[in-house]
Amino acid sequence: MEFTARASILSLIFAVHGNAQSLPNSFPLVDPSGFIETYNVNDASLDLTGAFFQSLGTNGRSCSSCHRPAEGWSVSAAEVRLRFFFTQGTDPIFRTNDGSNCDHNIDTSTLQGRMAAYSLLLSRGLIRIALPVPANAQFTVINVANPYGCGDMETLSMYRRPLPATNLKFLSTVMWDGRESSPQTGTQKITYATNPADLMADLAHQAIDATAGHAQGANPPTAAQIQSIVNFETSLRTAQAIDFRAGLLNNDGALGGPMTLASQPFYIGINDSFPPSFGFNPFPAPFNAVIFTLYDAWLNSPIEPRASIARGEKLFNSKPITITNVAGINDVLGVPSLSGTCGTCHDTPGVGNHSVSAPLNIGVGDVNSPLDISYLPVFTVRNNSTGEVVQTTDPGRALITGLWADIGKVKGPVLRGLAARAPYFHNGSAQTLDDVIQFYNQRFSIGFTAQEKADIIAFLKTL
Ligand code: HEC
Ligand code: HEC
């Protein structure tokens, strides 16, 4: 207990000031449900002075303005609010190029003005991502209803959560819409045959884009800086390590925490859930719905929080979900309804992202989402050949490929280190993991009981 109290004070100080020179390897940092740890695969402390932590542009931001160790290498909206109050809204994350709801007709000269200008960053941890509609798009944007003024129809403003800059080894595509792994942007699709060189090249490209965009760099980073960033971020493995209720997550036979994650085998297509005829898995091994086996040893634990986590893991691996109207699955397979589980889409063993690039629209950005999305812009889009009209809060992958079929599609992210980085989904529409489960329960009529919800939420918090 004394250790926990001391570590929590230390990590709070660390989280707030963030000016230490290095972070001991696997140092426990406090988050809302316990402690998260990052393991450096080079077995060394984490150097907090490298290019990832330096201001490489003109607005004072570094990668660590939006990718922070105590927040699963993303940012949590709660910490962003703390940062706002500590700095009166002057920390470099609060910049008008993409931190504010819109970049023009705003007043950031007063505290009140800044609170209004950065309201989506403060309430949901959202960054404005502006992307042009591709010239060859199969659709036309016929209306943009943006409550914050950024209603341009050629360059669309979306609002997205920073993805974790950790556990990158397991990525099958970079960015929510895969735009850093796409020939359309001069980057490389990640494949079994070319991995990990493709990933490394994409991450280098991403670091250049992030410096030019988020940090408003006048010059691109040097080759040495890019190398430093990519080496650093790809050395990190992050997972929850201690749960306030269940204790050490690698205790008594359990396999939680970043060390087990670091030894998790991975290749593109590992355990892919599409039928073998798609050829996504280079080996003829059948799909196994058992994605996580971290807490098998706790199923009969007399410690109830441990048993609950183990039951939650089992639900993740086995609770039947009838998958309907998911673009990227039902249309691709030609089946109106598919009986699956969480792992149908989160198929990478021990990690939970999709093991091949599989952009999907599960409805998180649809105007009829079961969660509140009233704070987002609505784009009305018309199909150039059929005349069909749809509305969405984020066209997703369609803004990269120009394909009508890709509207609203995003990747399923890595599911480790969740507890430290609320809110969830690309648009932050799930403030908590309870909201995530509520979304799935309503969207797919799963019928979770109250106990099942509690168990699966307890499990997700330990990842
Ligand atoms: C102002 C906030 C901000 C800053 C600064 C920032 N990022 Fe990000 N980062 C984001 C957001 C938002 C996304 C997701 C955007 C999307 O997918 O459209 C993201 C995505 C990423 C991803 C993709 C991870 C994945 O799962 O695909 C990586 C890697 C990353 N950032 C690394 C960096 C690096 C390296 C830097 C510094 C050079 C940096 N970021 C600076 C906000 C930021
Ligand atoms: C039909 C495919 C599919 C199924 C089934 C599915 N997911 Fe997802 N999941 C996704 C996609 C795609 C995303 C990203 C959606 C977005 O942000 O718009 C996602 C996002 C998430 C996130 C948010 C992660 C983050 O970093 O914000 C969590 C947590 C999650 N899923 C858990 C689950 C659980 C638990 C189940 C089973 C009850 C489940 N998913 C079933 C496809 C699926």
XYZ file of C-alpha atoms in Angstrom, residues 171-172 188-199 202 267-269 280 282 355-357:
23
model
C 0.009 -2.142 -36.410
C -1.457 -3.318 -39.697
C 3.249 1.925 -48.103
C 0.545 -0.624 -47.422
C 1.640 -2.895 -44.568
C 1.799 -6.530 -45.714
C 3.147 -9.850 -44.478
C 5.834 -9.862 -47.177
C 7.124 -6.334 -46.541
C 6.713 -6.029 -42.748
C 8.382 -4.472 -40.731
C 10.217 -2.328 -43.329
C 6.835 -0.945 -44.524
C 5.847 0.034 -40.982
C 5.319 4.721 -42.772
C 2.905 -11.089 -38.104
C 0.504 -9.476 -40.547
C -2.461 -11.808 -40.934
C -4.985 -12.647 -45.554
C -0.208 -16.446 -45.031
C -4.158 -8.211 -37.820
C -4.619 -7.109 -41.423
C -5.638 -3.696 -42.653
